[in-house]
PDB file of N, CA and C in Angstrom:
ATOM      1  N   UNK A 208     136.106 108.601  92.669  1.00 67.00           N
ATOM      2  CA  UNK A 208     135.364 107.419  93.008  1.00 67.00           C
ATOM      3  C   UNK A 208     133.865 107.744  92.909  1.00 67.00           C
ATOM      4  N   UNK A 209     133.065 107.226  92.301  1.00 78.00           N
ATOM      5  CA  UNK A 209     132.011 107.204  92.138  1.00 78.00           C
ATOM      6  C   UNK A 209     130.779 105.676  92.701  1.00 78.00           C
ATOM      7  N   UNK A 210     129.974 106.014  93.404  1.00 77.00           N
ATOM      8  CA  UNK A 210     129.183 105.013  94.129  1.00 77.00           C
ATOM      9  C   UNK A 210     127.925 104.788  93.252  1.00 77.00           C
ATOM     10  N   UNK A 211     127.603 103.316  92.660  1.00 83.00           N
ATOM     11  CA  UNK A 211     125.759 103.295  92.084  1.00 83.00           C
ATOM     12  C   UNK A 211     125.042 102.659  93.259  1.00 83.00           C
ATOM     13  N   UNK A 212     124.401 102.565  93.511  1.00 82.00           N
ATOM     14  CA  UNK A 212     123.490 102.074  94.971  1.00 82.00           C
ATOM     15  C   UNK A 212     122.130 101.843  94.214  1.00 82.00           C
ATOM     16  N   UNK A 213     121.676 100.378  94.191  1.00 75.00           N
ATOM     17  CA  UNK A 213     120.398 100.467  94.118  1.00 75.00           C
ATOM     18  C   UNK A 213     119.473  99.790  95.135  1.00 75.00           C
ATOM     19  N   UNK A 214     118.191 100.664  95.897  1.00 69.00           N
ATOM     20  CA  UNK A 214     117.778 100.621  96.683  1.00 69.00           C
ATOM     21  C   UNK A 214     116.388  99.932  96.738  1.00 69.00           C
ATOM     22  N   UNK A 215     116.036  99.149  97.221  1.00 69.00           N
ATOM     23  CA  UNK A 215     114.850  98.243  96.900  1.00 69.00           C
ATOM     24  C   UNK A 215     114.118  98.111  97.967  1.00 69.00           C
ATOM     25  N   UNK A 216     112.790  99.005  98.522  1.00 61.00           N
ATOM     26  CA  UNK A 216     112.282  98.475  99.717  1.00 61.00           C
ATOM     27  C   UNK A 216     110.711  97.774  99.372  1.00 61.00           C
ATOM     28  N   UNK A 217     110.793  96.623 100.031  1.00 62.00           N
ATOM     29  CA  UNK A 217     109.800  95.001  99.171  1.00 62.00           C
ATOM     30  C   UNK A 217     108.509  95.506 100.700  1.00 62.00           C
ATOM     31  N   UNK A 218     109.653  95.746 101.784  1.00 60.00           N
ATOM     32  CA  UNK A 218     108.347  95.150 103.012  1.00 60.00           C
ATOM     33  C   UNK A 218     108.043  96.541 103.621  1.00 60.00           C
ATOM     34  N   UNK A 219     108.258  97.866 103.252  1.00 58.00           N
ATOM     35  CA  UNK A 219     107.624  99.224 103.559  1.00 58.00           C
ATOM     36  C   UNK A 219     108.520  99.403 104.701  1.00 58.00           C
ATOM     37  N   UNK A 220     109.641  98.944 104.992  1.00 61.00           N
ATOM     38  CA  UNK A 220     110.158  99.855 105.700  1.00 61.00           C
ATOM     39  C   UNK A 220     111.056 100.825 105.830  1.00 61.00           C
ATOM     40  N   UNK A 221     111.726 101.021 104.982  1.00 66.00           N
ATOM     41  CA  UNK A 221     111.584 102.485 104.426  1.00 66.00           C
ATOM     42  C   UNK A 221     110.962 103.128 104.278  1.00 66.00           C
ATOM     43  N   UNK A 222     110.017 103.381 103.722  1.00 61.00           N
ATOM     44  CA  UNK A 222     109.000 103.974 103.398  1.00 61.00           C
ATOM     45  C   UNK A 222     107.582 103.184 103.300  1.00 61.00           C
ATOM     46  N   UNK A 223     107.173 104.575 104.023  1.00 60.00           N
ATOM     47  CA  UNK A 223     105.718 103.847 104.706  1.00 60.00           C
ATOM     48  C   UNK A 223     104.774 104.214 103.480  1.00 60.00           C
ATOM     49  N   UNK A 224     103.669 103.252 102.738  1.00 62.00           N
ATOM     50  CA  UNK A 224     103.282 103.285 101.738  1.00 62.00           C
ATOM     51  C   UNK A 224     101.358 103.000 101.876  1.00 62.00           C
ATOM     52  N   UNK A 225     101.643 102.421 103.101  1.00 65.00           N
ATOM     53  CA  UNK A 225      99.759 102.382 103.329  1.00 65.00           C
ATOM     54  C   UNK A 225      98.910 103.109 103.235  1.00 65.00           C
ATOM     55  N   UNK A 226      99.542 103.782 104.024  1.00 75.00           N
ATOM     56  CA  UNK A 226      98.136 105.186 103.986  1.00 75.00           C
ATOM     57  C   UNK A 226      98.040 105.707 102.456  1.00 75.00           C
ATOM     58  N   UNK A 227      98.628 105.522 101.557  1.00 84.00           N
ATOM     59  CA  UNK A 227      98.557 106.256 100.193  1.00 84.00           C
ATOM     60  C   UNK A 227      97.595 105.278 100.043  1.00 84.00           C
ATOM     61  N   UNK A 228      97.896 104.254  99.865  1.00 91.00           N
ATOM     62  CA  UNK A 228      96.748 103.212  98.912  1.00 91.00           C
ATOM     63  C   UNK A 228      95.567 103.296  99.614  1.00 91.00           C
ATOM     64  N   UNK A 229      95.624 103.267 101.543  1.00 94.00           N
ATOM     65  CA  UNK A 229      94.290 103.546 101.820  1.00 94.00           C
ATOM     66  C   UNK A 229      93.527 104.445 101.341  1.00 94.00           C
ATOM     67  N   UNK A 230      93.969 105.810 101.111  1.00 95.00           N
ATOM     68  CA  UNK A 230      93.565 106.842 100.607  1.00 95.00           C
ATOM     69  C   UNK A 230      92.858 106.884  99.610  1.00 95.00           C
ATOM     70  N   UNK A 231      93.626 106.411  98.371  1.00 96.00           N
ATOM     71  CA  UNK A 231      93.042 105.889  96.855  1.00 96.00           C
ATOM     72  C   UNK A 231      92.205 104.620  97.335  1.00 96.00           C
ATOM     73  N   UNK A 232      91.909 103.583  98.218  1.00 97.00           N
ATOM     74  CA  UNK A 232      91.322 103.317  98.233  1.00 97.00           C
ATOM     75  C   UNK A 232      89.818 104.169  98.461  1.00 97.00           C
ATOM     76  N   UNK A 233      89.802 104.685  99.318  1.00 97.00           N
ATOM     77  CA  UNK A 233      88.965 105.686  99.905  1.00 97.00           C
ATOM     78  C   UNK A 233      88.159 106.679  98.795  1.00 97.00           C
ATOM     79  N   UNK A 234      89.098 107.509  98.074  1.00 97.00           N
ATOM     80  CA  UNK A 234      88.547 108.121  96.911  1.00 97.00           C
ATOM     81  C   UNK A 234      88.155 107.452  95.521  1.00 97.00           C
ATOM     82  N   UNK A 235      88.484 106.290  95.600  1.00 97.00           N
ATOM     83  CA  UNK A 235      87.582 104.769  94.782  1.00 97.00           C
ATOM     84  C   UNK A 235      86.545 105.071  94.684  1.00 97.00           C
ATOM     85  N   UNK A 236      85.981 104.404  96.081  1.00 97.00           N
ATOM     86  CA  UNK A 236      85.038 104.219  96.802  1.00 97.00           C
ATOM     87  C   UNK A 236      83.979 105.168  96.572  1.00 97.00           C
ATOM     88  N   UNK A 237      84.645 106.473  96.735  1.00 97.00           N
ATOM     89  CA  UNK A 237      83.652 107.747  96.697  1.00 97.00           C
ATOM     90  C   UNK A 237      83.336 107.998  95.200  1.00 97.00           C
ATOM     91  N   UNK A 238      84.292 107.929  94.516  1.00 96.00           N
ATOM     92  CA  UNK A 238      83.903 108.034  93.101  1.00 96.00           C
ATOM     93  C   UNK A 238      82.868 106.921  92.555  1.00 96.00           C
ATOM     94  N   UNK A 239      82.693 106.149  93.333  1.00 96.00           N
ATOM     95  CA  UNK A 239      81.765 105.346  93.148  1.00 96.00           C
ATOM     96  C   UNK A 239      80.618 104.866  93.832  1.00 96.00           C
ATOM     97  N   UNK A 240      80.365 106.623  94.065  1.00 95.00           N
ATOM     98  CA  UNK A 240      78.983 106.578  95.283  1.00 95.00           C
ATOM     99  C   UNK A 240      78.973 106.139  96.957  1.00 95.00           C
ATOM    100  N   UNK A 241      79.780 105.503  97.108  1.00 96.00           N
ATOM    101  CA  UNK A 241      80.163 104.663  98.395  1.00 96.00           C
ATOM    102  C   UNK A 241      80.865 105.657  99.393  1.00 96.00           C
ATOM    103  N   UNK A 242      80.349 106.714  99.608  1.00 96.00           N
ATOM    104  CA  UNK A 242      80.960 107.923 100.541  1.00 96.00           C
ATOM    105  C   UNK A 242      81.266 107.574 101.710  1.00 96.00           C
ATOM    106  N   UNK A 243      80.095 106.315 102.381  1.00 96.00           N
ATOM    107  CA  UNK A 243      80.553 105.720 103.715  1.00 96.00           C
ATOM    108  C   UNK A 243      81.806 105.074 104.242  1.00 96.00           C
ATOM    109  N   UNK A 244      82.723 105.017 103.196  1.00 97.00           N
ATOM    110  CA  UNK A 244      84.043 104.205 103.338  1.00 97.00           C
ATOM    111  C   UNK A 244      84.885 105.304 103.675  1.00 97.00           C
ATOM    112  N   UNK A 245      85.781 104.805 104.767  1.00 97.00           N
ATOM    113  CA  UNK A 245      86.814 105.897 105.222  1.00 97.00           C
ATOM    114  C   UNK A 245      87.709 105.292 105.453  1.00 97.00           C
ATOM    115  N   UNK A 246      88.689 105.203 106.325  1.00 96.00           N
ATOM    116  CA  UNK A 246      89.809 104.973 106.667  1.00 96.00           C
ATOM    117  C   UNK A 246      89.352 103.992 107.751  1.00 96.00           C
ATOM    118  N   UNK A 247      89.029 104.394 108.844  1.00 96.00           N
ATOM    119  CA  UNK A 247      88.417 103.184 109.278  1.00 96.00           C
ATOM    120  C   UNK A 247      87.740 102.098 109.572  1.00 96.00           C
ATOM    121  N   UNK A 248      87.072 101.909 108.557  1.00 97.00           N
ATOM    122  CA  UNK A 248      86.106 101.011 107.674  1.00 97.00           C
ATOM    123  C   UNK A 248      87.240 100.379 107.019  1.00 97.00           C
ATOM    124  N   UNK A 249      88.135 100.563 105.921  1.00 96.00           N
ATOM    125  CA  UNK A 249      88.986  99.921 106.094  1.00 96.00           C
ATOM    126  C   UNK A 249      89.992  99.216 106.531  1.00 96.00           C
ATOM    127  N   UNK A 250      90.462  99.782 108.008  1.00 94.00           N
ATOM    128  CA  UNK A 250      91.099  98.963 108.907  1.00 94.00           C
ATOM    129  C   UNK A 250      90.700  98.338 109.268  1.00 94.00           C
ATOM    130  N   UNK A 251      88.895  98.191 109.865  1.00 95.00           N
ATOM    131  CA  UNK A 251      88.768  96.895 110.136  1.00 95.00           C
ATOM    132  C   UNK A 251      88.451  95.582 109.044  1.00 95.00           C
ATOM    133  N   UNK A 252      88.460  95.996 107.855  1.00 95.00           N
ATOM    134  CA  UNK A 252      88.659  95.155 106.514  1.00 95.00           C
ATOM    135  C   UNK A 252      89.678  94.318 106.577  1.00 95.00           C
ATOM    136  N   UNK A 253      90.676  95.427 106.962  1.00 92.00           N
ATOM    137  CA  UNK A 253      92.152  94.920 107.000  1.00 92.00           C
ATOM    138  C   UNK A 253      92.379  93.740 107.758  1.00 92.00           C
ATOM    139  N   UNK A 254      91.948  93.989 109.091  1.00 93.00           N
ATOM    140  CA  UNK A 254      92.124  93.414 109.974  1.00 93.00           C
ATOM    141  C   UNK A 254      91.425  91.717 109.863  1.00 93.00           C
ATOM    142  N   UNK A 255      90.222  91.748 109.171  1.00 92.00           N
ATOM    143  CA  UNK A 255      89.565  90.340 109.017  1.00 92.00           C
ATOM    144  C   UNK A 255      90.268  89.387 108.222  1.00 92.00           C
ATOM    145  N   UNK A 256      91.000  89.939 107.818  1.00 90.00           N
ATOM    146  CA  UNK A 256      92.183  89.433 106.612  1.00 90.00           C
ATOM    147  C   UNK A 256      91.518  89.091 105.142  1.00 90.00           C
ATOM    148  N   UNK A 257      92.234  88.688 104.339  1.00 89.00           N
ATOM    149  CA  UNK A 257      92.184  88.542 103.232  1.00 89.00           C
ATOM    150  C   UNK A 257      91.643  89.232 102.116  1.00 89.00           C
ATOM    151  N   UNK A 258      92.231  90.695 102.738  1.00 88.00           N
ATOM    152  CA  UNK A 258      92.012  91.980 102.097  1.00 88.00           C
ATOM    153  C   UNK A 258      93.540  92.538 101.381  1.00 88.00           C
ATOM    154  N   UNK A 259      94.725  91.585 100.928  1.00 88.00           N
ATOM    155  CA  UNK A 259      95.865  92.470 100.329  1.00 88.00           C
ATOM    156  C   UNK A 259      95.729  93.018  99.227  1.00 88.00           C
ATOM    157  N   UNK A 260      94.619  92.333  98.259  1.00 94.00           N
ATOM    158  CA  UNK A 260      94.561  93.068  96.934  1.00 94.00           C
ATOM    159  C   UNK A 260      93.381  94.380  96.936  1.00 94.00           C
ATOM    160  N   UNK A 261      94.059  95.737  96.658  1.00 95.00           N
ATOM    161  CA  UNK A 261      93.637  96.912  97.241  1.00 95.00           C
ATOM    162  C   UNK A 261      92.605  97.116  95.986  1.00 95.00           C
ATOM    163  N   UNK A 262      92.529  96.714  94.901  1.00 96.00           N
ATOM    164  CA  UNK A 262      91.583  96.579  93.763  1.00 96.00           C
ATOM    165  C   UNK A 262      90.520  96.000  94.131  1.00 96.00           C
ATOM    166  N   UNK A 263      90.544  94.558  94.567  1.00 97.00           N
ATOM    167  CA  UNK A 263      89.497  93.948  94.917  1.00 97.00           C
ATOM    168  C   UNK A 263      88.762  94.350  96.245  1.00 97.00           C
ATOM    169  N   UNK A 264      89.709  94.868  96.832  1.00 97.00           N
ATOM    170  CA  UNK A 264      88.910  95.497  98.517  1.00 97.00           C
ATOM    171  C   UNK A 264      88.297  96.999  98.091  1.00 97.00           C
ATOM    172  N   UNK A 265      88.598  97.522  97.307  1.00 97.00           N
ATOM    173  CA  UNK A 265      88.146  98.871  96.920  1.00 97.00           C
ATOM    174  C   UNK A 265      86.520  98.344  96.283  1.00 97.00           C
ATOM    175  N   UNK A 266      86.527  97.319  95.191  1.00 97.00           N
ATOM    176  CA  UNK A 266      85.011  96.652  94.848  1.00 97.00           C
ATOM    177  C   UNK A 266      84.339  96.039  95.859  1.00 97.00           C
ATOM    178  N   UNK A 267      84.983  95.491  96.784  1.00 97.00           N
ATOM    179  CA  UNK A 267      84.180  95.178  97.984  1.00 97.00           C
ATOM    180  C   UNK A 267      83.183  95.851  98.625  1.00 97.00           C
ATOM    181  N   UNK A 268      84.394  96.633  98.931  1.00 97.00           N
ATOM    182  CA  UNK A 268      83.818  97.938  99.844  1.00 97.00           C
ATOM    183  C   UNK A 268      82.654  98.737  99.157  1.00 97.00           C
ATOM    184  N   UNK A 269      82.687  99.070  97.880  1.00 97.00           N
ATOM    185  CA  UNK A 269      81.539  99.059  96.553  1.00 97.00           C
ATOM    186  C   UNK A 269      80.479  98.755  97.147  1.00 97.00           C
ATOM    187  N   UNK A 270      80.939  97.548  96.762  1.00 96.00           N
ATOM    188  CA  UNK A 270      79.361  96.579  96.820  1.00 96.00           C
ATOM    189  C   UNK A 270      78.552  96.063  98.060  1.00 96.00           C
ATOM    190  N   UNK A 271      79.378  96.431  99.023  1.00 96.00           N
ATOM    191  CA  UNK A 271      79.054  96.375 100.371  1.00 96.00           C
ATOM    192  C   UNK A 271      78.490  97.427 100.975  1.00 96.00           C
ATOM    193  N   UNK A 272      78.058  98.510 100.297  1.00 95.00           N
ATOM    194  CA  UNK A 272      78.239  99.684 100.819  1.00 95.00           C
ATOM    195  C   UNK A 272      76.389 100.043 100.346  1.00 95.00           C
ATOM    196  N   UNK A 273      75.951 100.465 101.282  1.00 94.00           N
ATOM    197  CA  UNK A 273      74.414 100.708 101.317  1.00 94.00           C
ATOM    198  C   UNK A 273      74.497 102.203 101.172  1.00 94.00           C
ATOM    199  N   UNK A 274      75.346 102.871 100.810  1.00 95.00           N
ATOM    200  CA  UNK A 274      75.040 104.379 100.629  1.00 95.00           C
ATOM    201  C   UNK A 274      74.101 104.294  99.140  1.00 95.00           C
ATOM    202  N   UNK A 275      73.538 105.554  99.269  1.00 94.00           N
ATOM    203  CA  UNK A 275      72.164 105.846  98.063  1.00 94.00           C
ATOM    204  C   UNK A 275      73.265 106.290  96.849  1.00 94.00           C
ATOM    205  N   UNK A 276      72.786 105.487  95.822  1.00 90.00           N
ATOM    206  CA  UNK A 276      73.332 105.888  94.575  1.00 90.00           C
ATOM    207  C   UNK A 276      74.870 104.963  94.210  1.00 90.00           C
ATOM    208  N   UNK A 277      74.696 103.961  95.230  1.00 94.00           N
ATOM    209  CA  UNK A 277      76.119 103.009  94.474  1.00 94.00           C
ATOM    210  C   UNK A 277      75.959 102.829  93.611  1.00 94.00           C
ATOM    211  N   UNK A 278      77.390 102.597  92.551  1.00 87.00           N
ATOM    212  CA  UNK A 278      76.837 101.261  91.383  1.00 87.00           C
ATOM    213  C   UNK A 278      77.442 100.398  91.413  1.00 87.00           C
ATOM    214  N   UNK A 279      75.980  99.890  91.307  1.00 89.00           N
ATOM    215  CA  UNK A 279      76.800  97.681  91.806  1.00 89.00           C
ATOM    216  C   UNK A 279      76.952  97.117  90.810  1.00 89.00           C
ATOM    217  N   UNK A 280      76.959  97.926  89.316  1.00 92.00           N
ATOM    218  CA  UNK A 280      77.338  96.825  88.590  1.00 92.00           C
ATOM    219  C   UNK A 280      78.495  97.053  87.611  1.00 92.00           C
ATOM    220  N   UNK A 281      79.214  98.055  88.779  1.00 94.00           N
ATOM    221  CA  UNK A 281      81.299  98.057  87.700  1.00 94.00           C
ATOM    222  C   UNK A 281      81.735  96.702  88.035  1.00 94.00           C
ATOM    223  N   UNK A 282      82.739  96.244  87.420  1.00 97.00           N
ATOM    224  CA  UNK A 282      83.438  95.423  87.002  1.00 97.00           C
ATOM    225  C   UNK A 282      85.129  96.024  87.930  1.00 97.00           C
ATOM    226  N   UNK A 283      86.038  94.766  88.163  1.00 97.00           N
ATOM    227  CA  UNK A 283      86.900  94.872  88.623  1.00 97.00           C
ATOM    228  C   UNK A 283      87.945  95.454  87.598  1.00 97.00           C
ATOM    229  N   UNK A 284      87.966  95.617  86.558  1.00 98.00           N
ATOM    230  CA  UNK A 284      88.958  96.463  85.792  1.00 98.00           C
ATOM    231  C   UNK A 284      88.033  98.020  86.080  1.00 98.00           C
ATOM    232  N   UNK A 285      87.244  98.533  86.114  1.00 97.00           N
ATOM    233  CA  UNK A 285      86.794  99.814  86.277  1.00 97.00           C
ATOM    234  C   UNK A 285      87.286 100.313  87.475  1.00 97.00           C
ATOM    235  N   UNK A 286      87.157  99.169  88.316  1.00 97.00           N
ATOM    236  CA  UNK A 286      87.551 100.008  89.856  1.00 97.00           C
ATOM    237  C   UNK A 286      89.158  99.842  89.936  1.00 97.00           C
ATOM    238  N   UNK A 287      89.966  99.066  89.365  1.00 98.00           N
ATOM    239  CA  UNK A 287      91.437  98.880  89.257  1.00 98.00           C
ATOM    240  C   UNK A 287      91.482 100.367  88.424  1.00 98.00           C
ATOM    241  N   UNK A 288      91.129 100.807  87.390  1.00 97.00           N
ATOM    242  CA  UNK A 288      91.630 102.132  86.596  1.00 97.00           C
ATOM    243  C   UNK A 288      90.868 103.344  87.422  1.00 97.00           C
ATOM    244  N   UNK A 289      90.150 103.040  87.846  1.00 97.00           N
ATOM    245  CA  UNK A 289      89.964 104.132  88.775  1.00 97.00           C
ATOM    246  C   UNK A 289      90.880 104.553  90.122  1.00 97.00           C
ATOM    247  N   UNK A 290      90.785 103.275  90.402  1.00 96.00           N
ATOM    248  CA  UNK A 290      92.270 103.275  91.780  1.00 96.00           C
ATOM    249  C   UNK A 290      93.522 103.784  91.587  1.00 96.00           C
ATOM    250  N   UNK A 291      93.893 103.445  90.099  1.00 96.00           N
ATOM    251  CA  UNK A 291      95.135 103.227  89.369  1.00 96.00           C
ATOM    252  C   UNK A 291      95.439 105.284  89.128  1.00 96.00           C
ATOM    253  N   UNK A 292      94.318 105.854  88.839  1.00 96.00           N
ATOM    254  CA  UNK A 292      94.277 107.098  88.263  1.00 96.00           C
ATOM    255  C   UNK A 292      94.282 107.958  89.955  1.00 96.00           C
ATOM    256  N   UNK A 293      93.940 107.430  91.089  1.00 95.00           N
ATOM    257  CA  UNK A 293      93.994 107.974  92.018  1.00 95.00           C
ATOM    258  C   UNK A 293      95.151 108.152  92.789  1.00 95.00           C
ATOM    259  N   UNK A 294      95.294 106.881  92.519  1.00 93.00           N
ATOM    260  CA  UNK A 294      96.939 106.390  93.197  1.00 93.00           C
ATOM    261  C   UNK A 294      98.352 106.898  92.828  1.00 93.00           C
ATOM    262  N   UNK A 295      98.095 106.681  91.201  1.00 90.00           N
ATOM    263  CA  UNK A 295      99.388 107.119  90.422  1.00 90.00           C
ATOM    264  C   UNK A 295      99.485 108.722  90.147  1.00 90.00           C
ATOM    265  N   UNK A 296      98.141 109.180  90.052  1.00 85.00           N
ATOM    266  CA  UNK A 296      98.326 110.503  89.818  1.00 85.00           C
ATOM    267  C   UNK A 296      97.940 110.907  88.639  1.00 85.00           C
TER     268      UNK A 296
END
């Protein structure tokens, strides 16, 4: 007897998946001058809501970010392939 099982977790509970993306969010950020962004700078992002897309909150946080030497003028596909290369590996 042989069993196929396929396993699908949609809402993270199985596996807890936040802190990775916070992370890559985080090293975004830094790769893009914005050193002041951490982990908790993003929770309270989180928290104001309408922060699920981790691409667009990673440019936020960018452009929001008064550290010396940002650049404010990437584009949201730069910071998506940058995220994308952090995240995925």
């Amino acid at each position: 007897m042989s069993a196929h099982t396929l396993l699908l977790d949609m809402d993270g509970v199985l596996a807890e998946v936040s802190q990775s993306y916070r992370t890559a969010i985080v090293e975004t950020c830094h790769a893009y001058g914005a050193k002041s962004v951490n982990l908790d700078l993003i929770g309270e992002w989180k928290v104001r809501g309408g922060c699920n897309n981790d691409w667009v909150l990673s440019r936020d946080l960018i452009l929001a970010s008064n550290d010396e030497g940002v650049d404010k003028t990437l584009t949201l596909d730069q910071v998506t392939e940058t995220f994308e290369k952090f995240y995925q590996g």
